[in-house]
Amino acid sequence: MAAAARGCGGVWRRAWQRGAGGPSPAPRGQRAVACNARGGAVPAGKSGLAPWEPVVGLEIHAQISSNSKLFSGSQVQFAAPPNSLVSFFDASLPGTLPVLNRRCVEAAVMTGLALNCSINKKSLFDRKHYFYADLPFPFIEGQLRVDANVSVHHPGEPYGVRTEVKNINSIRFLAKAVDYEIQRQIEELESGGTILNETRAFDAKLGCTVPMRDKEGKQDYRFMPEPNLPPLILYDAKSLPANMNHQQVVNIDLIHERLPDLPSVKRAKLVERYGILPEHSFTLLNEDGLTEFFENVVKQTQMKPKKVIGWILNDLLSYLKQHSLTLKESPVSSFLLADLLNLLEKKEISSTAAKHVLAELWKGERKTPLEIVKEKKLELIQDQKELEQICQAVIDGQENEVMAIKAGNLKVLNKLIGLVQRETRGRSNPVVVKQLLEKKLSQ
C-alpha cells in the first residue's frame, strides 16, 4: 500500500506492511516502512539492513465527564462566566485543602477496565515545578488531546531514541504527524545523523513537526510530593480489609461488575443469538438505538432474524438516510415493521407488495399495514384459476422467451415470473407462479 503527502520538504511517499510477528504489545503498533524524500521506496537502509520499523505509543488525554472539579466541589459548567465557579479552595484561601473527586477516580478505573488494562492500586501525587512552551494549552468541555511517542529501528535491534509530538487535537492531524515524524527520523538516520530525545509540536499548516525543547530527566521537572493529598489506594475483593467501610473506598471489582458489555462483546452476542453476519452487528451498534429496534422487531414477528435484518438495514435505513432522519424520528416503529413482516411471513402479501406498504407507512398517516393492504388491494391472489389464466396470457404473449426456455435456457423463466408479477401488481406469490409456469411450459 502506498500513500503520498506533502510535508515541509516537498512530496514524500511511504510504502508499508505489517510486521510478520503481528502487532507489538499495546499501546504500540508496528509497521515495516521503507521510504525516501523524493518518492522512491527504499527496500533496505543504506547499510543494507532490513527495512525500518517504527514504534508508536499514544498518550490519550480525555476529559472525564463530571459535575464537579477534580480537587474541589465547584461545579463544572461549559462557558460559565470567569470566576463564577470558584470554591474557597480554588481561590487558595488559607486553610483550605484539596479533596480528590471520587467520581473521577471511578471513571478512570472503569475506562482502564474497558480497555483491558491492569489497574495500579497505589498512586502518589507529585507537583511539577517548571514552565515550558508546551504547557499552556487551551482546552474546550470534553476535548481530546493526544501525545505521540515515535521511534524507528531495524527489526531485531533495540528500540531507537524516541521523540514526543505534543498536543495533537484530531485524528487526521495525528496520522499526519506520526507519518511525518517516522519519515523525518528515517531520513535523519539514513544520512548519518542522530535522533534527539526531544519534545516536538505538529504544525498543521506546514504539515510537519518542529522542535520545542529537549526531553528532560525526572530531576528537571522538579517533582515535589504533594503534601495535602494522601496516596490514592484502590482495593479489590481480595485486598479489601474485613473491617473497611465499602462506601469509603474504591473497589475495582465492584466497578468491574457495573461495567456494561463493551461493543465487541455486544457484537459477538448478537451474532451468536440471532445468527446474523458479523458486519451486520457492526451496523446495529453504530446506529443509535438500532439494536433495540431490531430486537423489538424480532420479538414481535414470526420472521427469522436473518430476514428481519435485511429489511432493517436495506429498507428502513435507506429511507432514514434519504430523508436525513434519525431512528427516533422514523414514522415506522418497530411494532409497525413487525406487523408488516408478519403479513409477509404468513404469505398474505408478496415481498413486492410489502415494499409498497412500507413506502405508504413512511408517509406517517397512522395506518396499519393491514389497513394499507386492504385499501390498496395488495393481498396475494388466492384464486388458483385466476392466477393460471394470467400465467397463460403471459406465455401466449412471449413466444421467443417460451422457445428459449424449451430449448434449455431456464434463466429466461425469471422474465416470465416478473411479467406475471407486474400484471398482478405484486399480488402473486413468485414461488406459486414459478410452479404454474413450469407446469404449463412442460405440457
Short mmCIF file of C-alpha atoms in Angstrom, two decimals:
data_model
loop_
_atom_site.label_atom_id
_atom_site.label_comp_id
_atom_site.label_asym_id
_atom_site.label_seq_id
_atom_site.Cartn_x
_atom_site.Cartn_y
_atom_site.Cartn_z
CA MET A 1 0.00 0.00 0.00
CA ALA A 2 1.41 3.40 -0.89
CA ALA A 3 0.30 6.90 0.01
CA ALA A 4 1.58 10.39 -0.76
CA ALA A 5 1.52 13.51 1.44
CA ARG A 6 3.04 16.97 1.23
CA GLY A 7 5.38 17.81 4.08
CA CYS A 8 7.76 20.69 4.82
CA GLY A 9 10.34 19.47 2.35
CA GLY A 10 8.07 18.68 -0.59
CA VAL A 11 6.31 15.48 -1.63
CA TRP A 12 7.25 12.20 0.03
CA ARG A 13 5.97 8.67 -0.25
CA ARG A 14 5.84 5.72 2.08
CA ALA A 15 5.35 2.00 1.50
CA TRP A 16 4.47 -0.13 4.49
CA GLN A 17 3.32 -3.55 5.58
CA ARG A 18 2.52 -5.14 8.91
CA GLY A 19 5.37 -6.91 10.64
CA ALA A 20 5.37 -10.69 10.27
CA GLY A 21 5.10 -11.15 14.00
CA GLY A 22 1.89 -9.11 14.25
CA PRO A 23 1.39 -6.01 16.37
CA SER A 24 3.56 -5.50 19.42
CA PRO A 25 2.01 -5.25 22.92
CA ALA A 26 -0.37 -2.33 23.47
CA PRO A 27 -0.23 0.55 23.03
CA ARG A 28 2.47 0.21 20.40
CA GLY A 29 1.69 -0.68 16.80
CA GLN A 30 4.28 -1.66 14.21
CA ARG A 31 4.72 -1.07 10.51
CA ALA A 32 7.65 -2.07 8.35
CA VAL A 33 8.46 1.13 6.49
CA ALA A 34 10.75 1.96 3.60
CA CYS A 35 10.78 5.44 2.10
CA ASN A 36 12.83 8.39 0.91
CA ALA A 37 12.25 12.11 0.41
CA ARG A 38 11.92 12.04 -3.38
CA GLY A 39 9.15 9.50 -3.65
CA GLY A 40 11.10 6.26 -4.28
CA ALA A 41 10.83 3.25 -1.98
CA VAL A 42 13.98 2.15 -0.16
CA PRO A 43 13.89 -1.66 0.21
CA ALA A 44 16.65 -1.57 2.83
CA GLY A 45 18.75 1.01 4.61
CA LYS A 46 21.98 2.34 3.11
CA SER A 47 23.81 -0.10 5.33
CA GLY A 48 21.99 -2.99 3.68
CA LEU A 49 19.95 -3.75 6.79
CA ALA A 50 16.28 -4.70 6.87
CA PRO A 51 13.60 -2.01 6.34
CA TRP A 52 12.94 0.42 9.13
CA GLU A 53 10.28 -0.48 11.68
CA PRO A 54 8.56 2.33 13.57
CA VAL A 55 7.17 2.04 17.09
CA VAL A 56 4.38 4.44 18.06
CA GLY A 57 2.97 4.89 21.55
CA LEU A 58 -0.03 7.17 22.10
CA GLU A 59 -0.80 9.12 25.27
CA ILE A 60 -4.50 9.88 25.02
CA HIS A 61 -5.85 12.63 27.30
CA ALA A 62 -9.64 12.84 27.56
CA GLN A 63 -11.66 14.96 29.95
CA ILE A 64 -13.75 12.93 32.40
CA SER A 65 -17.46 13.69 32.48
CA SER A 66 -18.04 15.00 35.99
CA ASN A 67 -20.34 17.54 37.63
CA SER A 68 -17.58 18.94 39.82
CA LYS A 69 -13.85 19.63 39.60
CA LEU A 70 -11.09 17.13 40.33
CA PHE A 71 -9.90 18.62 43.64
CA SER A 72 -12.83 20.80 44.73
CA GLY A 73 -16.60 20.69 44.93
CA SER A 74 -17.07 23.55 42.49
CA GLN A 75 -19.48 22.89 39.66
CA VAL A 76 -18.20 22.21 36.15
CA GLN A 77 -20.19 24.14 33.55
CA PHE A 78 -19.33 24.87 29.94
CA ALA A 79 -18.93 28.56 29.01
CA ALA A 80 -19.57 29.75 32.56
CA PRO A 81 -18.56 33.40 33.26
CA PRO A 82 -14.97 33.86 34.54
CA ASN A 83 -14.56 33.27 38.29
CA SER A 84 -18.20 32.23 38.70
CA LEU A 85 -17.44 28.62 39.66
CA VAL A 86 -14.78 29.12 42.32
CA SER A 87 -14.70 27.46 45.74
CA PHE A 88 -12.64 28.60 48.73
CA PHE A 89 -10.01 26.05 47.74
CA ASP A 90 -9.95 27.25 44.13
CA ALA A 91 -9.34 30.75 45.44
CA SER A 92 -6.41 29.45 47.54
CA LEU A 93 -7.82 30.75 50.79
CA PRO A 94 -5.61 29.84 53.80
CA GLY A 95 -6.52 26.58 55.48
CA THR A 96 -8.38 25.05 52.53
CA LEU A 97 -7.33 21.60 51.32
CA PRO A 98 -7.93 19.62 48.12
CA VAL A 99 -10.29 16.65 48.13
CA LEU A 100 -10.00 14.12 45.31
CA ASN A 101 -13.19 13.65 43.28
CA ARG A 102 -14.28 10.02 43.79
CA ARG A 103 -16.36 10.05 40.60
CA CYS A 104 -13.27 10.88 38.53
CA VAL A 105 -11.28 8.05 40.12
CA GLU A 106 -14.07 5.55 39.44
CA ALA A 107 -14.45 6.78 35.83
CA ALA A 108 -10.69 6.40 35.27
CA VAL A 109 -10.76 2.86 36.70
CA MET A 110 -13.77 1.98 34.55
CA THR A 111 -12.01 3.27 31.44
CA GLY A 112 -8.93 1.23 32.26
CA LEU A 113 -11.00 -1.93 32.75
CA ALA A 114 -12.86 -1.31 29.49
CA LEU A 115 -9.50 -1.16 27.70
CA ASN A 116 -8.30 -4.39 29.39
CA CYS A 117 -5.61 -2.52 31.30
CA SER A 118 -4.12 -3.51 34.64
CA ILE A 119 -5.09 -1.08 37.42
CA ASN A 120 -2.40 0.19 39.79
CA LYS A 121 -3.70 0.00 43.34
CA LYS A 122 -1.46 2.77 44.68
CA SER A 123 -0.97 6.22 43.17
CA LEU A 124 1.07 9.14 44.53
CA PHE A 125 0.52 12.82 43.80
CA ASP A 126 3.51 14.99 42.85
CA ARG A 127 3.76 18.60 41.74
CA LYS A 128 5.83 19.72 38.77
CA HIS A 129 7.69 22.99 39.21
CA TYR A 130 8.62 24.18 35.75
CA PHE A 131 7.23 26.20 32.86
CA TYR A 132 7.75 25.43 29.20
CA ALA A 133 6.11 26.46 25.98
CA ASP A 134 4.10 23.26 25.66
CA LEU A 135 2.32 23.68 29.00
CA PRO A 136 -0.20 26.50 28.38
CA PHE A 137 -2.79 24.77 26.20
CA PRO A 138 -6.41 25.91 25.84
CA PHE A 139 -8.97 23.16 26.48
CA ILE A 140 -12.65 23.16 25.36
CA GLU A 141 -15.65 20.97 27.87
CA GLY A 142 -14.74 17.14 26.65
CA GLN A 143 -11.79 17.98 24.13
CA LEU A 144 -9.48 15.08 23.44
CA ARG A 145 -5.72 15.54 23.15
CA VAL A 146 -3.06 13.05 22.06
CA ASP A 147 0.71 12.97 22.53
CA ALA A 148 2.51 10.61 20.11
CA ASN A 149 5.81 8.97 21.05
CA VAL A 150 7.62 7.89 17.88
CA SER A 151 10.85 5.97 17.24
CA VAL A 152 12.28 3.82 14.43
CA HIS A 153 14.67 0.86 14.46
CA HIS A 154 15.67 -2.13 12.37
CA PRO A 155 13.80 -5.35 13.25
CA GLY A 156 15.72 -7.37 15.81
CA GLU A 157 17.59 -4.33 17.12
CA PRO A 158 16.80 -2.29 20.30
CA TYR A 159 14.20 0.45 20.01
CA GLY A 160 15.51 3.77 18.73
CA VAL A 161 15.55 7.11 20.52
CA ARG A 162 12.01 8.43 20.70
CA THR A 163 10.54 11.87 20.24
CA GLU A 164 7.24 13.08 21.69
CA VAL A 165 4.87 15.06 19.48
CA LYS A 166 2.68 17.04 21.88
CA ASN A 167 -0.88 18.36 21.89
CA ILE A 168 -2.35 16.81 18.73
CA ASN A 169 -6.08 17.54 18.69
CA SER A 170 -7.54 15.50 15.82
CA ILE A 171 -7.21 12.00 14.40
CA ARG A 172 -6.36 13.42 10.97
CA PHE A 173 -3.51 15.50 12.38
CA LEU A 174 -2.37 12.53 14.46
CA ALA A 175 -1.95 10.40 11.35
CA LYS A 176 -0.11 13.20 9.53
CA ALA A 177 2.16 13.95 12.49
CA VAL A 178 3.12 10.30 13.03
CA ASP A 179 3.74 9.69 9.31
CA TYR A 180 5.86 12.82 9.04
CA GLU A 181 7.87 12.04 12.15
CA ILE A 182 8.59 8.46 11.02
CA GLN A 183 9.78 9.79 7.67
CA ARG A 184 11.88 12.52 9.30
CA GLN A 185 13.64 10.08 11.63
CA ILE A 186 14.39 7.61 8.84
CA GLU A 187 15.86 10.35 6.66
CA GLU A 188 17.95 11.65 9.57
CA LEU A 189 19.37 8.21 10.36
CA GLU A 190 19.92 7.31 6.70
CA SER A 191 22.01 10.47 6.27
CA GLY A 192 24.21 9.56 9.25
CA GLY A 193 22.55 11.82 11.82
CA THR A 194 21.13 11.04 15.24
CA ILE A 195 17.67 11.39 16.78
CA LEU A 196 17.38 13.69 19.80
CA ASN A 197 15.19 12.74 22.74
CA GLU A 198 13.07 15.86 22.46
CA THR A 199 9.55 17.23 22.55
CA ARG A 200 8.16 18.43 19.22
CA ALA A 201 4.97 20.14 18.04
CA PHE A 202 2.96 19.46 14.90
CA ASP A 203 2.43 22.45 12.62
CA ALA A 204 -0.85 21.68 10.87
CA LYS A 205 -0.39 24.43 8.27
CA LEU A 206 3.04 23.25 7.17
CA GLY A 207 2.30 19.56 7.75
CA CYS A 208 5.48 18.93 9.74
CA THR A 209 6.79 18.63 13.28
CA VAL A 210 9.04 21.30 14.80
CA PRO A 211 11.33 21.14 17.89
CA MET A 212 10.06 22.58 21.18
CA ARG A 213 12.55 21.57 23.87
CA ASP A 214 14.94 18.81 24.88
CA LYS A 215 13.42 15.94 26.83
CA GLU A 216 14.30 16.33 30.48
CA GLY A 217 15.00 13.73 33.08
CA LYS A 218 12.80 13.43 36.15
CA GLN A 219 15.03 15.77 38.09
CA ASP A 220 14.42 18.59 35.60
CA TYR A 221 10.69 18.54 36.29
CA ARG A 222 11.44 19.35 39.96
CA PHE A 223 8.88 16.90 41.29
CA MET A 224 7.71 17.57 44.85
CA PRO A 225 5.45 15.18 46.76
CA GLU A 226 2.02 16.76 47.20
CA PRO A 227 1.74 17.45 50.96
CA ASN A 228 -2.04 17.92 51.01
CA LEU A 229 -3.12 14.76 49.19
CA PRO A 230 -2.54 11.33 50.72
CA PRO A 231 -1.69 8.38 48.45
CA LEU A 232 -4.65 7.03 46.49
CA ILE A 233 -5.23 3.38 47.43
CA LEU A 234 -7.59 1.20 45.41
CA TYR A 235 -8.85 -2.21 46.51
CA ASP A 236 -10.32 -5.37 45.07
CA ALA A 237 -12.26 -8.15 46.76
CA LYS A 238 -9.06 -9.90 47.88
CA SER A 239 -7.24 -6.87 49.27
CA LEU A 240 -10.21 -5.16 50.96
CA PRO A 241 -9.84 -5.39 54.78
CA ALA A 242 -12.76 -7.03 56.58
CA ASN A 243 -13.48 -4.01 58.79
CA MET A 244 -13.33 -1.47 55.94
CA ASN A 245 -16.42 0.61 55.11
CA HIS A 246 -17.28 -0.13 51.48
CA GLN A 247 -18.63 3.40 50.99
CA GLN A 248 -15.25 4.95 51.81
CA VAL A 249 -13.10 3.07 49.31
CA VAL A 250 -12.96 2.49 45.55
CA ASN A 251 -13.36 -1.23 44.85
CA ILE A 252 -12.06 -2.31 41.44
CA ASP A 253 -14.14 -5.50 41.41
CA LEU A 254 -17.38 -3.64 42.12
CA ILE A 255 -16.66 -1.23 39.26
CA HIS A 256 -15.93 -4.19 37.00
CA GLU A 257 -19.30 -5.73 37.88
CA ARG A 258 -21.06 -2.48 36.92
CA LEU A 259 -19.20 -2.25 33.63
CA PRO A 260 -21.70 -2.73 30.76
CA ASP A 261 -20.99 -5.03 27.84
CA LEU A 262 -18.41 -3.45 25.55
CA PRO A 263 -19.17 -3.17 21.80
CA SER A 264 -17.09 -6.24 20.89
CA VAL A 265 -19.00 -8.36 23.42
CA LYS A 266 -22.35 -6.98 22.26
CA ARG A 267 -21.49 -7.76 18.64
CA ALA A 268 -20.49 -11.32 19.49
CA LYS A 269 -23.74 -11.86 21.42
CA LEU A 270 -25.83 -10.54 18.51
CA VAL A 271 -24.10 -12.86 16.04
CA GLU A 272 -24.46 -15.87 18.34
CA ARG A 273 -28.05 -15.19 19.42
CA TYR A 274 -29.57 -14.28 16.06
CA GLY A 275 -27.25 -15.92 13.53
CA ILE A 276 -26.62 -12.63 11.70
CA LEU A 277 -23.40 -11.74 9.89
CA PRO A 278 -20.62 -10.01 11.88
CA GLU A 279 -20.72 -6.98 9.57
CA HIS A 280 -24.44 -6.58 10.31
CA SER A 281 -23.71 -6.47 14.04
CA PHE A 282 -21.39 -3.51 13.45
CA THR A 283 -24.19 -1.56 11.74
CA LEU A 284 -26.66 -2.39 14.51
CA LEU A 285 -24.33 -0.97 17.15
CA ASN A 286 -23.13 2.02 15.15
CA GLU A 287 -26.65 3.41 14.63
CA ASP A 288 -28.05 4.81 17.87
CA GLY A 289 -30.98 2.69 19.08
CA LEU A 290 -30.88 0.28 16.12
CA THR A 291 -30.00 -2.79 18.20
CA GLU A 292 -33.06 -2.29 20.42
CA PHE A 293 -35.22 -1.63 17.33
CA PHE A 294 -34.01 -4.87 15.70
CA GLU A 295 -34.58 -6.95 18.84
CA ASN A 296 -38.07 -5.50 19.30
CA VAL A 297 -39.00 -6.44 15.74
CA VAL A 298 -37.62 -9.97 16.22
CA LYS A 299 -39.70 -10.40 19.40
CA GLN A 300 -42.91 -9.30 17.65
CA THR A 301 -42.60 -11.17 14.38
CA GLN A 302 -42.55 -14.77 13.21
CA MET A 303 -39.90 -13.98 10.61
CA LYS A 304 -36.39 -15.31 11.17
CA PRO A 305 -33.81 -12.74 12.39
CA LYS A 306 -31.67 -13.25 9.26
CA LYS A 307 -34.56 -11.97 7.12
CA VAL A 308 -35.54 -9.23 9.58
CA ILE A 309 -32.03 -7.75 9.49
CA GLY A 310 -32.30 -7.38 5.71
CA TRP A 311 -35.47 -5.30 5.94
CA ILE A 312 -33.98 -3.09 8.62
CA LEU A 313 -30.57 -2.50 7.04
CA ASN A 314 -31.58 -2.41 3.38
CA ASP A 315 -35.01 -0.79 3.51
CA LEU A 316 -35.57 1.10 6.77
CA LEU A 317 -32.09 2.63 6.94
CA SER A 318 -32.30 3.62 3.27
CA TYR A 319 -35.47 5.62 3.99
CA LEU A 320 -33.86 7.27 7.00
CA LYS A 321 -30.74 8.29 5.07
CA GLN A 322 -32.78 9.54 2.11
CA HIS A 323 -34.70 11.89 4.39
CA SER A 324 -31.80 12.67 6.75
CA LEU A 325 -33.69 11.39 9.78
CA THR A 326 -32.56 9.57 12.90
CA LEU A 327 -34.15 6.31 14.01
CA LYS A 328 -36.04 8.16 16.76
CA GLU A 329 -37.65 10.35 14.09
CA SER A 330 -38.78 7.40 11.97
CA PRO A 331 -42.55 7.23 11.34
CA VAL A 332 -42.20 3.44 11.07
CA SER A 333 -41.96 1.98 14.56
CA SER A 334 -40.68 -1.49 15.42
CA PHE A 335 -44.31 -2.52 16.02
CA LEU A 336 -45.43 -1.41 12.52
CA LEU A 337 -42.49 -3.08 10.82
CA ALA A 338 -43.10 -6.31 12.74
CA ASP A 339 -46.78 -6.17 11.78
CA LEU A 340 -45.82 -5.78 8.12
CA LEU A 341 -43.28 -8.64 8.22
CA ASN A 342 -45.87 -10.92 9.83
CA LEU A 343 -48.18 -10.35 6.85
CA LEU A 344 -45.30 -11.26 4.55
CA GLU A 345 -44.30 -14.30 6.60
CA LYS A 346 -47.87 -15.62 6.64
CA LYS A 347 -47.90 -15.26 2.83
CA GLU A 348 -50.79 -12.83 2.86
CA ILE A 349 -48.75 -10.39 0.72
CA SER A 350 -45.72 -10.67 -1.57
CA SER A 351 -42.35 -9.06 -0.91
CA THR A 352 -43.09 -6.56 -3.68
CA ALA A 353 -46.37 -5.62 -2.01
CA ALA A 354 -44.58 -5.39 1.34
CA LYS A 355 -42.25 -2.77 -0.09
CA HIS A 356 -45.28 -0.81 -1.32
CA VAL A 357 -46.78 -0.97 2.16
CA LEU A 358 -43.52 0.21 3.73
CA ALA A 359 -43.49 3.19 1.39
CA GLU A 360 -47.05 4.03 2.50
CA LEU A 361 -46.15 3.63 6.17
CA TRP A 362 -43.33 6.10 5.64
CA LYS A 363 -45.90 8.81 4.88
CA GLY A 364 -46.84 8.73 8.57
CA GLU A 365 -50.61 8.67 8.04
CA ARG A 366 -51.11 6.41 11.08
CA LYS A 367 -52.48 3.49 9.11
CA THR A 368 -51.69 -0.11 9.99
CA PRO A 369 -50.06 -2.37 7.39
CA LEU A 370 -53.25 -4.43 7.12
CA GLU A 371 -55.35 -1.30 6.50
CA ILE A 372 -52.97 -0.25 3.72
CA VAL A 373 -53.05 -3.74 2.18
CA LYS A 374 -56.87 -3.70 2.03
CA GLU A 375 -57.05 -0.09 0.86
CA LYS A 376 -54.55 -0.65 -1.97
CA LYS A 377 -55.80 -4.19 -2.72
CA LEU A 378 -52.35 -5.71 -2.25
CA GLU A 379 -53.41 -9.13 -0.92
CA LEU A 380 -51.99 -12.17 -2.68
CA ILE A 381 -54.32 -13.66 -5.28
CA GLN A 382 -55.73 -16.79 -3.67
CA ASP A 383 -57.88 -17.83 -6.68
CA GLN A 384 -55.80 -20.52 -8.42
CA LYS A 385 -57.79 -20.35 -11.65
CA GLU A 386 -57.34 -16.59 -11.93
CA LEU A 387 -53.60 -16.96 -11.45
CA GLU A 388 -53.44 -19.74 -14.05
CA GLN A 389 -55.22 -17.53 -16.58
CA ILE A 390 -52.73 -14.70 -16.02
CA CYS A 391 -49.78 -17.08 -16.40
CA GLN A 392 -51.22 -18.46 -19.63
CA ALA A 393 -51.74 -14.95 -21.01
CA VAL A 394 -48.09 -14.10 -20.32
CA ILE A 395 -46.92 -17.32 -22.01
CA ASP A 396 -49.08 -16.63 -25.08
CA GLY A 397 -47.58 -13.16 -25.44
CA GLN A 398 -43.91 -14.19 -25.16
CA GLU A 399 -43.25 -16.68 -27.97
CA ASN A 400 -39.49 -16.07 -28.21
CA GLU A 401 -39.00 -16.47 -24.47
CA VAL A 402 -41.04 -19.66 -24.44
CA MET A 403 -38.91 -21.11 -27.26
CA ALA A 404 -35.73 -20.19 -25.39
CA ILE A 405 -36.95 -21.90 -22.22
CA LYS A 406 -37.93 -25.07 -24.11
CA ALA A 407 -34.50 -25.01 -25.74
CA GLY A 408 -32.93 -25.24 -22.27
CA ASN A 409 -32.37 -21.59 -21.30
CA LEU A 410 -34.13 -21.75 -17.94
CA LYS A 411 -32.88 -18.30 -16.86
CA VAL A 412 -35.48 -16.74 -19.17
CA LEU A 413 -38.16 -18.13 -16.86
CA ASN A 414 -37.35 -15.30 -14.41
CA LYS A 415 -38.52 -12.80 -17.01
CA LEU A 416 -41.89 -14.51 -17.28
CA ILE A 417 -42.23 -14.56 -13.48
CA GLY A 418 -41.51 -10.83 -13.46
CA LEU A 419 -44.14 -10.20 -16.11
CA VAL A 420 -46.75 -12.08 -14.07
CA GLN A 421 -45.76 -10.05 -11.02
CA ARG A 422 -46.19 -6.85 -12.99
CA GLU A 423 -49.53 -7.98 -14.37
CA THR A 424 -50.78 -8.75 -10.85
CA ARG A 425 -49.20 -5.60 -9.35
CA GLY A 426 -47.15 -7.71 -6.95
CA ARG A 427 -50.15 -9.69 -5.73
CA SER A 428 -48.87 -13.09 -6.87
CA ASN A 429 -46.63 -15.45 -4.94
CA PRO A 430 -43.43 -15.87 -7.02
CA VAL A 431 -42.99 -19.47 -5.84
CA VAL A 432 -46.51 -20.42 -6.91
CA VAL A 433 -46.12 -18.52 -10.19
CA LYS A 434 -42.91 -20.39 -10.97
CA GLN A 435 -44.60 -23.72 -10.35
CA LEU A 436 -47.53 -22.83 -12.59
CA LEU A 437 -45.29 -21.58 -15.40
CA GLU A 438 -43.07 -24.68 -15.26
CA LYS A 439 -46.13 -26.91 -15.36
CA LYS A 440 -47.65 -25.14 -18.38
CA LEU A 441 -44.33 -24.97 -20.27
CA SER A 442 -43.73 -28.70 -19.80
CA GLN A 443 -47.07 -29.61 -21.43
#
